[in-house]
Amino acid sequence: MTKRHSEGSDEQSLQAEFENLNTALEQEKSRAEENLNNFKRAQADFINYKRRTDQEKTESVGFGKSLAYLSILPVLDDLSRALAAVPPEQADNSWVQGMQLIEKKFRTLLEKEGVTPMNTVGQPFDPAFHEAVLRCPGEEGIIVDELSTGYMYKDKVLRQAQVKVACEDITE
């Protein structure tokens, strides 16, 4: 009887040890799964961090470039005004043509960098893109004249256009 009792006790002991091992295994599986999930979250956080810092770097460079372009635009405006003031009888002079080529190269360079002039005359007035400096009679809210060219840098306003806007309540 003791042998049988001993065999039953051994079997119970083995069964209990097996259950303990299964419980420990399940706990370790759960901990491993939690560690894997934490690793995946950390990896995703790092990828998002890297993407965000790359984007901030790109925006910072773009902001620096836009400041440089913005400071150059008055020079282009002055060159354009000077060329517009050339008397017609001197328009064929080689120095005038040379200055026109310089202006064209200047504009081409800016356009290649993403700086483009706005198309304003005949368009509806939009305060996000235009600065109204004069009003005149005409169809309400339509831009009649451009006094200073506005520019976009890629998809953002670099400099608002200064415009003359028509208003119905003004009479000549």
CSV table of N, CA and C in Angstrom, one decimal:
chain,number,residue,atom,x,y,z
A,1,MET,N,0.8,-1.2,0.0
A,1,MET,CA,0.0,0.0,0.0
A,1,MET,C,0.9,1.3,0.0
A,2,THR,N,1.9,1.2,0.6
A,2,THR,CA,2.8,2.3,0.7
A,2,THR,C,3.4,2.6,-0.7
A,3,LYS,N,3.6,1.6,-1.4
A,3,LYS,CA,4.2,1.8,-2.8
A,3,LYS,C,3.2,2.4,-3.7
A,4,ARG,N,1.9,2.0,-3.5
A,4,ARG,CA,0.9,2.6,-4.3
A,4,ARG,C,0.6,4.0,-3.9
A,5,HIS,N,0.6,4.2,-2.6
A,5,HIS,CA,0.4,5.5,-2.0
A,5,HIS,C,1.6,6.4,-2.5
A,6,SER,N,2.8,5.9,-2.5
A,6,SER,CA,3.9,6.6,-2.9
A,6,SER,C,3.9,7.0,-4.4
A,7,GLU,N,3.4,6.0,-5.2
A,7,GLU,CA,3.2,6.3,-6.7
A,7,GLU,C,2.2,7.4,-6.9
A,8,GLY,N,1.1,7.3,-6.2
A,8,GLY,CA,0.1,8.3,-6.3
A,8,GLY,C,0.6,9.7,-5.9
A,9,SER,N,1.3,9.7,-4.8
A,9,SER,CA,1.9,10.9,-4.3
A,9,SER,C,2.9,11.5,-5.3
A,10,ASP,N,3.7,10.6,-5.9
A,10,ASP,CA,4.7,11.1,-6.9
A,10,ASP,C,3.9,11.6,-8.1
A,11,GLU,N,2.9,10.9,-8.5
A,11,GLU,CA,2.1,11.4,-9.6
A,11,GLU,C,1.5,12.8,-9.3
A,12,GLN,N,0.9,12.9,-8.2
A,12,GLN,CA,0.4,14.2,-7.8
A,12,GLN,C,1.4,15.3,-7.7
A,13,SER,N,2.6,14.9,-7.2
A,13,SER,CA,3.7,15.8,-7.1
A,13,SER,C,4.2,16.3,-8.5
A,14,LEU,N,4.2,15.3,-9.4
A,14,LEU,CA,4.6,15.6,-10.8
A,14,LEU,C,3.5,16.5,-11.5
A,15,GLN,N,2.3,16.1,-11.2
A,15,GLN,CA,1.2,16.9,-11.8
A,15,GLN,C,1.2,18.4,-11.2
A,16,ALA,N,1.5,18.5,-10.0
A,16,ALA,CA,1.6,19.9,-9.4
A,16,ALA,C,2.8,20.6,-10.0
A,17,GLU,N,3.9,19.9,-10.1
A,17,GLU,CA,5.1,20.5,-10.7
A,17,GLU,C,4.8,20.9,-12.2
A,18,PHE,N,4.1,20.1,-12.9
A,18,PHE,CA,3.8,20.3,-14.3
A,18,PHE,C,2.9,21.6,-14.4
A,19,GLU,N,1.9,21.7,-13.5
A,19,GLU,CA,1.0,22.8,-13.5
A,19,GLU,C,1.8,24.1,-13.1
A,20,ASN,N,2.7,24.0,-12.1
A,20,ASN,CA,3.5,25.1,-11.8
A,20,ASN,C,4.4,25.6,-13.0
A,21,LEU,N,4.9,24.6,-13.7
A,21,LEU,CA,5.8,24.9,-14.9
A,21,LEU,C,4.9,25.6,-16.0
A,22,ASN,N,3.7,25.0,-16.2
A,22,ASN,CA,2.8,25.6,-17.2
A,22,ASN,C,2.4,27.0,-16.8
A,23,THR,N,2.2,27.3,-15.5
A,23,THR,CA,1.8,28.6,-15.0
A,23,THR,C,3.0,29.5,-15.3
A,24,ALA,N,4.2,29.1,-14.9
A,24,ALA,CA,5.4,29.9,-15.1
A,24,ALA,C,5.7,30.2,-16.6
A,25,LEU,N,5.4,29.1,-17.4
A,25,LEU,CA,5.6,29.3,-18.8
A,25,LEU,C,4.6,30.3,-19.4
A,26,GLU,N,3.4,30.3,-19.0
A,26,GLU,CA,2.4,31.3,-19.4
A,26,GLU,C,2.8,32.7,-18.9
A,27,GLN,N,3.3,32.8,-17.7
A,27,GLN,CA,3.7,34.1,-17.2
A,27,GLN,C,4.9,34.6,-18.1
A,28,GLU,N,5.8,33.8,-18.4
A,28,GLU,CA,7.0,34.2,-19.2
A,28,GLU,C,6.5,34.5,-20.6
A,29,LYS,N,5.6,33.8,-21.2
A,29,LYS,CA,5.0,34.1,-22.5
A,29,LYS,C,4.4,35.5,-22.5
A,30,SER,N,3.6,35.7,-21.4
A,30,SER,CA,2.9,37.0,-21.3
A,30,SER,C,4.0,38.1,-21.2
A,31,ARG,N,5.0,37.9,-20.4
A,31,ARG,CA,6.0,38.9,-20.2
A,31,ARG,C,6.8,39.2,-21.5
A,32,ALA,N,7.1,38.1,-22.2
A,32,ALA,CA,7.8,38.2,-23.5
A,32,ALA,C,6.9,39.0,-24.5
A,33,GLU,N,5.6,38.7,-24.5
A,33,GLU,CA,4.7,39.4,-25.4
A,33,GLU,C,4.7,40.9,-25.1
A,34,GLU,N,4.6,41.2,-23.8
A,34,GLU,CA,4.6,42.6,-23.3
A,34,GLU,C,5.9,43.3,-23.7
A,35,ASN,N,7.1,42.6,-23.6
A,35,ASN,CA,8.3,43.1,-24.0
A,35,ASN,C,8.4,43.4,-25.5
A,36,LEU,N,7.8,42.5,-26.2
A,36,LEU,CA,7.8,42.6,-27.7
A,36,LEU,C,6.9,43.8,-28.1
A,37,ASN,N,5.8,44.0,-27.4
A,37,ASN,CA,4.9,45.1,-27.7
A,37,ASN,C,5.6,46.4,-27.3
A,38,ASN,N,6.3,46.4,-26.2
A,38,ASN,CA,7.1,47.6,-25.8
A,38,ASN,C,8.2,48.0,-26.8
A,39,PHE,N,8.8,46.9,-27.3
A,39,PHE,CA,9.9,47.1,-28.3
A,39,PHE,C,9.3,47.7,-29.6
A,40,LYS,N,8.1,47.2,-30.0
A,40,LYS,CA,7.5,47.7,-31.2
A,40,LYS,C,7.1,49.1,-31.0
A,41,ARG,N,6.6,49.5,-29.8
A,41,ARG,CA,6.2,50.9,-29.5
A,41,ARG,C,7.4,51.8,-29.6
A,42,ALA,N,8.5,51.3,-28.9
A,42,ALA,CA,9.7,52.1,-28.9
A,42,ALA,C,10.2,52.3,-30.3
A,43,GLN,N,10.2,51.3,-31.1
A,43,GLN,CA,10.6,51.3,-32.5
A,43,GLN,C,9.8,52.3,-33.3
A,44,ALA,N,8.5,52.3,-33.1
A,44,ALA,CA,7.5,53.2,-33.8
A,44,ALA,C,7.8,54.6,-33.3
A,45,ASP,N,8.0,54.8,-32.0
A,45,ASP,CA,8.3,56.2,-31.5
A,45,ASP,C,9.6,56.7,-32.1
A,46,PHE,N,10.6,55.9,-32.3
A,46,PHE,CA,11.9,56.3,-32.8
A,46,PHE,C,11.7,56.7,-34.3
A,47,ILE,N,10.9,55.9,-35.0
A,47,ILE,CA,10.7,56.2,-36.5
A,47,ILE,C,9.9,57.5,-36.6
A,48,ASN,N,8.9,57.7,-35.7
A,48,ASN,CA,8.2,59.0,-35.7
A,48,ASN,C,9.1,60.2,-35.3
A,49,TYR,N,10.0,60.0,-34.4
A,49,TYR,CA,10.9,61.0,-33.9
A,49,TYR,C,11.8,61.4,-35.1
A,50,LYS,N,12.4,60.4,-35.8
A,50,LYS,CA,13.3,60.6,-36.9
A,50,LYS,C,12.6,61.3,-38.0
A,51,ARG,N,11.3,60.9,-38.3
A,51,ARG,CA,10.5,61.6,-39.4
A,51,ARG,C,10.3,63.1,-39.0
A,52,ARG,N,9.9,63.3,-37.7
A,52,ARG,CA,9.6,64.6,-37.2
A,52,ARG,C,10.9,65.5,-37.3
A,53,THR,N,12.0,65.0,-36.8
A,53,THR,CA,13.2,65.8,-36.9
A,53,THR,C,13.7,66.1,-38.3
A,54,ASP,N,13.5,65.1,-39.2
A,54,ASP,CA,13.8,65.4,-40.6
A,54,ASP,C,12.9,66.5,-41.2
A,55,GLN,N,11.6,66.4,-40.8
A,55,GLN,CA,10.7,67.4,-41.3
A,55,GLN,C,11.0,68.8,-40.7
A,56,GLU,N,11.4,68.8,-39.5
A,56,GLU,CA,11.7,70.1,-38.8
A,56,GLU,C,13.0,70.7,-39.5
A,57,LYS,N,13.9,69.8,-39.8
A,57,LYS,CA,15.2,70.3,-40.5
A,57,LYS,C,14.8,70.8,-41.8
A,58,THR,N,14.0,70.1,-42.6
A,58,THR,CA,13.6,70.6,-43.9
A,58,THR,C,12.9,71.9,-43.8
A,59,GLU,N,12.0,72.1,-42.9
A,59,GLU,CA,11.2,73.3,-42.7
A,59,GLU,C,12.2,74.4,-42.3
A,60,SER,N,13.2,74.1,-41.4
A,60,SER,CA,14.1,75.1,-41.0
A,60,SER,C,14.9,75.7,-42.2
A,61,VAL,N,15.4,74.7,-43.0
A,61,VAL,CA,16.2,75.1,-44.2
A,61,VAL,C,15.3,76.0,-45.1
A,62,GLY,N,14.0,75.5,-45.3
A,62,GLY,CA,13.1,76.3,-46.2
A,62,GLY,C,12.8,77.6,-45.6
A,63,PHE,N,12.7,77.8,-44.3
A,63,PHE,CA,12.5,79.1,-43.7
A,63,PHE,C,13.7,80.0,-43.9
A,64,GLY,N,14.9,79.4,-43.8
A,64,GLY,CA,16.1,80.2,-44.0
A,64,GLY,C,16.2,80.7,-45.4
A,65,LYS,N,15.8,79.8,-46.4
A,65,LYS,CA,15.8,80.2,-47.8
A,65,LYS,C,14.8,81.2,-48.1
A,66,SER,N,13.6,81.1,-47.5
A,66,SER,CA,12.5,82.1,-47.7
A,66,SER,C,12.9,83.4,-47.2
A,67,LEU,N,13.7,83.5,-46.1
A,67,LEU,CA,14.1,84.8,-45.6
A,67,LEU,C,15.1,85.4,-46.6
A,68,ALA,N,16.0,84.6,-47.1
A,68,ALA,CA,17.0,85.1,-48.1
A,68,ALA,C,16.3,85.6,-49.4
A,69,TYR,N,15.3,84.8,-49.9
A,69,TYR,CA,14.6,85.2,-51.1
A,69,TYR,C,13.8,86.5,-50.8
A,70,LEU,N,13.2,86.6,-49.6
A,70,LEU,CA,12.4,87.8,-49.3
A,70,LEU,C,13.3,89.0,-49.3
A,71,SER,N,14.6,88.9,-48.9
A,71,SER,CA,15.4,90.0,-48.8
A,71,SER,C,15.9,90.4,-50.2
A,72,ILE,N,15.9,89.5,-51.2
A,72,ILE,CA,16.4,89.7,-52.5
A,72,ILE,C,15.3,90.4,-53.4
A,73,LEU,N,14.0,90.1,-53.1
A,73,LEU,CA,12.9,90.6,-53.9
A,73,LEU,C,12.9,92.1,-54.1
A,74,PRO,N,13.2,92.9,-53.2
A,74,PRO,CA,13.2,94.4,-53.4
A,74,PRO,C,14.2,94.7,-54.5
A,75,VAL,N,15.3,94.0,-54.6
A,75,VAL,CA,16.3,94.3,-55.6
A,75,VAL,C,15.7,94.0,-57.0
A,76,LEU,N,15.0,92.9,-57.1
A,76,LEU,CA,14.4,92.5,-58.3
A,76,LEU,C,13.3,93.5,-58.7
A,77,ASP,N,12.6,94.0,-57.7
A,77,ASP,CA,11.6,95.0,-58.0
A,77,ASP,C,12.2,96.3,-58.5
A,78,ASP,N,13.3,96.7,-57.9
A,78,ASP,CA,14.0,97.9,-58.4
A,78,ASP,C,14.5,97.7,-59.8
A,79,LEU,N,15.1,96.6,-60.1
A,79,LEU,CA,15.6,96.3,-61.5
A,79,LEU,C,14.4,96.4,-62.5
A,80,SER,N,13.3,95.8,-62.1
A,80,SER,CA,12.1,95.8,-63.0
A,80,SER,C,11.6,97.2,-63.2
A,81,ARG,N,11.6,98.0,-62.1
A,81,ARG,CA,11.1,99.4,-62.3
A,81,ARG,C,12.1,100.2,-63.1
A,82,ALA,N,13.4,100.0,-63.0
A,82,ALA,CA,14.4,100.7,-63.8
A,82,ALA,C,14.2,100.3,-65.2
A,83,LEU,N,14.0,99.1,-65.6
A,83,LEU,CA,13.8,98.6,-66.9
A,83,LEU,C,12.5,99.2,-67.5
A,84,ALA,N,11.5,99.3,-66.7
A,84,ALA,CA,10.2,99.8,-67.2
A,84,ALA,C,10.3,101.3,-67.5
A,85,ALA,N,11.3,102.0,-66.8
A,85,ALA,CA,11.5,103.4,-67.0
A,85,ALA,C,12.4,103.8,-68.2
A,86,VAL,N,12.9,102.8,-68.9
A,86,VAL,CA,13.8,103.1,-70.0
A,86,VAL,C,13.0,103.7,-71.1
A,87,PRO,N,13.5,104.8,-71.7
A,87,PRO,CA,12.7,105.4,-72.8
A,87,PRO,C,12.7,104.5,-74.0
A,88,PRO,N,11.6,104.5,-74.7
A,88,PRO,CA,11.5,103.6,-75.9
A,88,PRO,C,12.6,103.7,-76.9
A,89,GLU,N,13.1,104.9,-77.1
A,89,GLU,CA,14.2,105.1,-78.1
A,89,GLU,C,15.5,104.4,-77.6
A,90,GLN,N,15.6,104.1,-76.3
A,90,GLN,CA,16.9,103.5,-75.9
A,90,GLN,C,16.7,102.0,-75.6
A,91,ALA,N,15.5,101.4,-75.9
A,91,ALA,CA,15.2,100.0,-75.6
A,91,ALA,C,16.1,99.1,-76.4
A,92,ASP,N,16.6,99.5,-77.5
A,92,ASP,CA,17.5,98.6,-78.3
A,92,ASP,C,18.9,98.7,-78.0
A,93,ASN,N,19.3,99.6,-77.0
A,93,ASN,CA,20.7,99.7,-76.6
A,93,ASN,C,21.1,98.3,-76.0
A,94,SER,N,22.4,98.0,-76.2
A,94,SER,CA,22.9,96.7,-75.8
A,94,SER,C,22.9,96.6,-74.2
A,95,TRP,N,23.2,97.8,-73.5
A,95,TRP,CA,23.2,97.7,-72.1
A,95,TRP,C,21.8,97.5,-71.5
A,96,VAL,N,20.8,98.0,-72.2
A,96,VAL,CA,19.4,97.8,-71.7
A,96,VAL,C,19.0,96.3,-72.0
A,97,GLN,N,19.4,95.8,-73.1
A,97,GLN,CA,19.2,94.3,-73.4
A,97,GLN,C,19.9,93.5,-72.4
A,98,GLY,N,21.1,93.9,-72.1
A,98,GLY,CA,21.9,93.1,-71.1
A,98,GLY,C,21.2,93.1,-69.7
A,99,MET,N,20.7,94.3,-69.3
A,99,MET,CA,20.0,94.4,-68.0
A,99,MET,C,18.7,93.5,-68.1
A,100,GLN,N,18.0,93.5,-69.2
A,100,GLN,CA,16.8,92.6,-69.4
A,100,GLN,C,17.2,91.1,-69.2
A,101,LEU,N,18.3,90.7,-69.8
A,101,LEU,CA,18.8,89.4,-69.7
A,101,LEU,C,19.1,89.0,-68.2
A,102,ILE,N,19.7,90.0,-67.5
A,102,ILE,CA,20.0,89.8,-66.1
A,102,ILE,C,18.7,89.6,-65.3
A,103,GLU,N,17.7,90.4,-65.6
A,103,GLU,CA,16.5,90.3,-64.9
A,103,GLU,C,15.8,88.9,-65.2
A,104,LYS,N,15.9,88.5,-66.5
A,104,LYS,CA,15.3,87.2,-66.8
A,104,LYS,C,16.0,86.1,-66.1
A,105,LYS,N,17.3,86.1,-66.1
A,105,LYS,CA,18.1,85.1,-65.4
A,105,LYS,C,17.8,85.1,-63.9
A,106,PHE,N,17.6,86.2,-63.3
A,106,PHE,CA,17.3,86.4,-61.9
A,106,PHE,C,15.9,85.7,-61.6
A,107,ARG,N,14.9,86.0,-62.5
A,107,ARG,CA,13.6,85.4,-62.3
A,107,ARG,C,13.6,83.9,-62.5
A,108,THR,N,14.4,83.5,-63.5
A,108,THR,CA,14.5,82.0,-63.8
A,108,THR,C,15.1,81.3,-62.7
A,109,LEU,N,16.2,81.9,-62.1
A,109,LEU,CA,16.8,81.3,-60.9
A,109,LEU,C,15.8,81.1,-59.7
A,110,LEU,N,15.1,82.2,-59.5
A,110,LEU,CA,14.1,82.2,-58.4
A,110,LEU,C,13.0,81.1,-58.6
A,111,GLU,N,12.6,81.1,-59.9
A,111,GLU,CA,11.5,80.1,-60.2
A,111,GLU,C,12.0,78.6,-60.1
A,112,LYS,N,13.3,78.4,-60.4
A,112,LYS,CA,13.9,77.1,-60.3
A,112,LYS,C,14.0,76.7,-58.8
A,113,GLU,N,14.1,77.7,-57.9
A,113,GLU,CA,14.2,77.4,-56.5
A,113,GLU,C,12.8,77.4,-55.9
A,114,GLY,N,11.7,77.6,-56.6
A,114,GLY,CA,10.4,77.5,-56.1
A,114,GLY,C,9.7,78.8,-55.8
A,115,VAL,N,10.4,79.9,-56.1
A,115,VAL,CA,9.8,81.3,-55.9
A,115,VAL,C,9.1,81.7,-57.2
A,116,THR,N,7.8,81.9,-57.1
A,116,THR,CA,7.0,82.2,-58.3
A,116,THR,C,6.2,83.5,-58.0
A,117,PRO,N,6.0,84.3,-59.1
A,117,PRO,CA,5.1,85.5,-58.9
A,117,PRO,C,3.7,85.1,-58.9
A,118,MET,N,2.9,85.9,-58.2
A,118,MET,CA,1.4,85.6,-58.1
A,118,MET,C,0.8,86.2,-59.3
A,119,ASN,N,-0.3,85.6,-59.8
A,119,ASN,CA,-1.1,86.2,-60.8
A,119,ASN,C,-2.3,86.9,-60.1
A,120,THR,N,-2.4,88.2,-60.2
A,120,THR,CA,-3.4,88.9,-59.4
A,120,THR,C,-4.5,89.7,-60.1
A,121,VAL,N,-4.1,90.4,-61.2
A,121,VAL,CA,-5.0,91.2,-61.9
A,121,VAL,C,-6.2,90.4,-62.4
A,122,GLY,N,-7.4,90.9,-62.1
A,122,GLY,CA,-8.6,90.2,-62.5
A,122,GLY,C,-9.1,89.1,-61.6
A,123,GLN,N,-8.3,88.8,-60.6
A,123,GLN,CA,-8.6,87.8,-59.6
A,123,GLN,C,-9.4,88.4,-58.4
A,124,PRO,N,-10.2,87.6,-57.7
A,124,PRO,CA,-10.8,88.1,-56.5
A,124,PRO,C,-9.8,88.4,-55.4
A,125,PHE,N,-10.1,89.4,-54.6
A,125,PHE,CA,-9.2,89.8,-53.6
A,125,PHE,C,-9.2,88.8,-52.4
A,126,ASP,N,-8.0,88.3,-52.0
A,126,ASP,CA,-7.9,87.4,-50.9
A,126,ASP,C,-6.9,87.9,-49.9
A,127,PRO,N,-7.3,88.3,-48.7
A,127,PRO,CA,-6.3,88.9,-47.8
A,127,PRO,C,-5.2,88.0,-47.4
A,128,ALA,N,-5.3,86.7,-47.6
A,128,ALA,CA,-4.2,85.8,-47.3
A,128,ALA,C,-3.1,85.9,-48.4
A,129,PHE,N,-3.4,86.4,-49.6
A,129,PHE,CA,-2.4,86.6,-50.7
A,129,PHE,C,-2.2,88.0,-51.1
A,130,HIS,N,-3.1,88.9,-50.8
A,130,HIS,CA,-3.1,90.3,-51.3
A,130,HIS,C,-3.2,91.3,-50.1
A,131,GLU,N,-2.5,92.4,-50.3
A,131,GLU,CA,-2.7,93.6,-49.4
A,131,GLU,C,-3.3,94.7,-50.2
A,132,ALA,N,-4.5,95.1,-49.9
A,132,ALA,CA,-5.2,96.1,-50.6
A,132,ALA,C,-4.6,97.5,-50.1
A,133,VAL,N,-4.1,98.2,-51.1
A,133,VAL,CA,-3.5,99.5,-50.7
A,133,VAL,C,-4.3,100.7,-51.4
A,134,LEU,N,-5.1,100.4,-52.4
A,134,LEU,CA,-5.9,101.4,-53.0
A,134,LEU,C,-7.3,100.8,-53.4
A,135,ARG,N,-8.3,101.6,-53.5
A,135,ARG,CA,-9.6,101.2,-53.9
A,135,ARG,C,-10.0,102.0,-55.1
A,136,CYS,N,-10.8,101.5,-56.0
A,136,CYS,CA,-11.4,102.2,-57.1
A,136,CYS,C,-12.7,101.7,-57.4
A,137,PRO,N,-13.5,102.4,-58.3
A,137,PRO,CA,-14.8,102.0,-58.6
A,137,PRO,C,-14.7,100.7,-59.5
A,138,GLY,N,-15.7,99.8,-59.4
A,138,GLY,CA,-15.7,98.7,-60.3
A,138,GLY,C,-16.4,97.5,-59.6
A,139,GLU,N,-16.3,96.3,-60.2
A,139,GLU,CA,-16.9,95.1,-59.6
A,139,GLU,C,-16.3,94.8,-58.3
A,140,GLU,N,-17.1,94.7,-57.3
A,140,GLU,CA,-16.7,94.5,-55.9
A,140,GLU,C,-15.7,93.3,-55.7
A,141,GLY,N,-14.6,93.6,-55.1
A,141,GLY,CA,-13.6,92.6,-54.7
A,141,GLY,C,-12.7,92.1,-55.7
A,142,ILE,N,-12.7,92.7,-56.9
A,142,ILE,CA,-11.8,92.2,-58.0
A,142,ILE,C,-10.6,93.1,-58.1
A,143,ILE,N,-9.4,92.5,-58.2
A,143,ILE,CA,-8.2,93.2,-58.3
A,143,ILE,C,-8.1,93.9,-59.7
A,144,VAL,N,-7.8,95.2,-59.7
A,144,VAL,CA,-7.8,96.0,-60.9
A,144,VAL,C,-6.3,96.2,-61.3
A,145,ASP,N,-5.5,96.4,-60.4
A,145,ASP,CA,-4.1,96.7,-60.7
A,145,ASP,C,-3.2,96.1,-59.6
A,146,GLU,N,-1.9,95.8,-60.0
A,146,GLU,CA,-0.9,95.3,-59.1
A,146,GLU,C,0.1,96.3,-58.9
A,147,LEU,N,0.3,96.8,-57.7
A,147,LEU,CA,1.3,97.8,-57.4
A,147,LEU,C,2.7,97.3,-57.1
A,148,SER,N,2.6,96.1,-56.4
A,148,SER,CA,3.9,95.4,-56.1
A,148,SER,C,3.6,93.9,-56.2
A,149,THR,N,4.4,93.2,-56.9
A,149,THR,CA,4.2,91.8,-57.2
A,149,THR,C,4.3,91.0,-55.9
A,150,GLY,N,3.4,90.0,-55.8
A,150,GLY,CA,3.5,89.1,-54.7
A,150,GLY,C,4.1,87.8,-55.1
A,151,TYR,N,4.8,87.1,-54.2
A,151,TYR,CA,5.5,85.9,-54.6
A,151,TYR,C,5.1,84.8,-53.6
A,152,MET,N,5.1,83.6,-54.2
A,152,MET,CA,4.9,82.3,-53.4
A,152,MET,C,6.3,81.6,-53.4
A,153,TYR,N,6.5,80.9,-52.3
A,153,TYR,CA,7.7,80.1,-52.1
A,153,TYR,C,7.1,78.7,-52.0
A,154,LYS,N,7.2,77.9,-53.0
A,154,LYS,CA,6.6,76.6,-53.1
A,154,LYS,C,5.1,76.8,-52.9
A,155,ASP,N,4.5,76.4,-51.8
A,155,ASP,CA,3.1,76.5,-51.7
A,155,ASP,C,2.7,77.5,-50.6
A,156,LYS,N,3.6,78.4,-50.2
A,156,LYS,CA,3.3,79.3,-49.2
A,156,LYS,C,3.6,80.8,-49.7
A,157,VAL,N,2.8,81.7,-49.1
A,157,VAL,CA,3.0,83.1,-49.4
A,157,VAL,C,4.4,83.6,-48.9
A,158,LEU,N,5.2,84.0,-49.8
A,158,LEU,CA,6.5,84.6,-49.4
A,158,LEU,C,6.3,86.1,-49.2
A,159,ARG,N,5.6,86.8,-50.1
A,159,ARG,CA,5.3,88.2,-50.0
A,159,ARG,C,4.0,88.5,-50.6
A,160,GLN,N,3.1,89.1,-49.9
A,160,GLN,CA,1.8,89.5,-50.4
A,160,GLN,C,1.9,90.5,-51.5
A,161,ALA,N,1.0,90.4,-52.5
A,161,ALA,CA,1.0,91.4,-53.6
A,161,ALA,C,0.2,92.6,-53.0
A,162,GLN,N,0.8,93.8,-53.3
A,162,GLN,CA,0.1,95.0,-53.0
A,162,GLN,C,-0.8,95.4,-54.2
A,163,VAL,N,-2.1,95.5,-54.0
A,163,VAL,CA,-3.0,95.6,-55.1
A,163,VAL,C,-4.0,96.8,-55.0
A,164,LYS,N,-4.6,97.1,-56.1
A,164,LYS,CA,-5.7,98.1,-56.2
A,164,LYS,C,-7.0,97.2,-56.4
A,165,VAL,N,-8.0,97.4,-55.5
A,165,VAL,CA,-9.2,96.6,-55.5
A,165,VAL,C,-10.4,97.4,-55.8
A,166,ALA,N,-11.3,96.9,-56.7
A,166,ALA,CA,-12.5,97.5,-57.0
A,166,ALA,C,-13.5,97.4,-55.9
A,167,CYS,N,-14.3,98.5,-55.7
A,167,CYS,CA,-15.4,98.5,-54.8
A,167,CYS,C,-16.6,99.2,-55.4
A,168,GLU,N,-17.7,98.6,-55.3
A,168,GLU,CA,-19.0,99.2,-55.9
A,168,GLU,C,-19.4,100.5,-55.3
A,169,ASP,N,-19.1,100.7,-54.0
A,169,ASP,CA,-19.6,101.9,-53.3
A,169,ASP,C,-18.7,103.1,-53.5
A,170,ILE,N,-17.7,103.0,-54.4
A,170,ILE,CA,-16.9,104.2,-54.7
A,170,ILE,C,-17.3,104.7,-56.1
A,171,THR,N,-17.4,106.0,-56.2
A,171,THR,CA,-17.7,106.6,-57.5
A,171,THR,C,-16.5,107.5,-57.9
A,172,GLU,N,-16.4,107.7,-59.2
A,172,GLU,CA,-15.3,108.5,-59.7
A,172,GLU,C,-15.6,110.0,-59.6
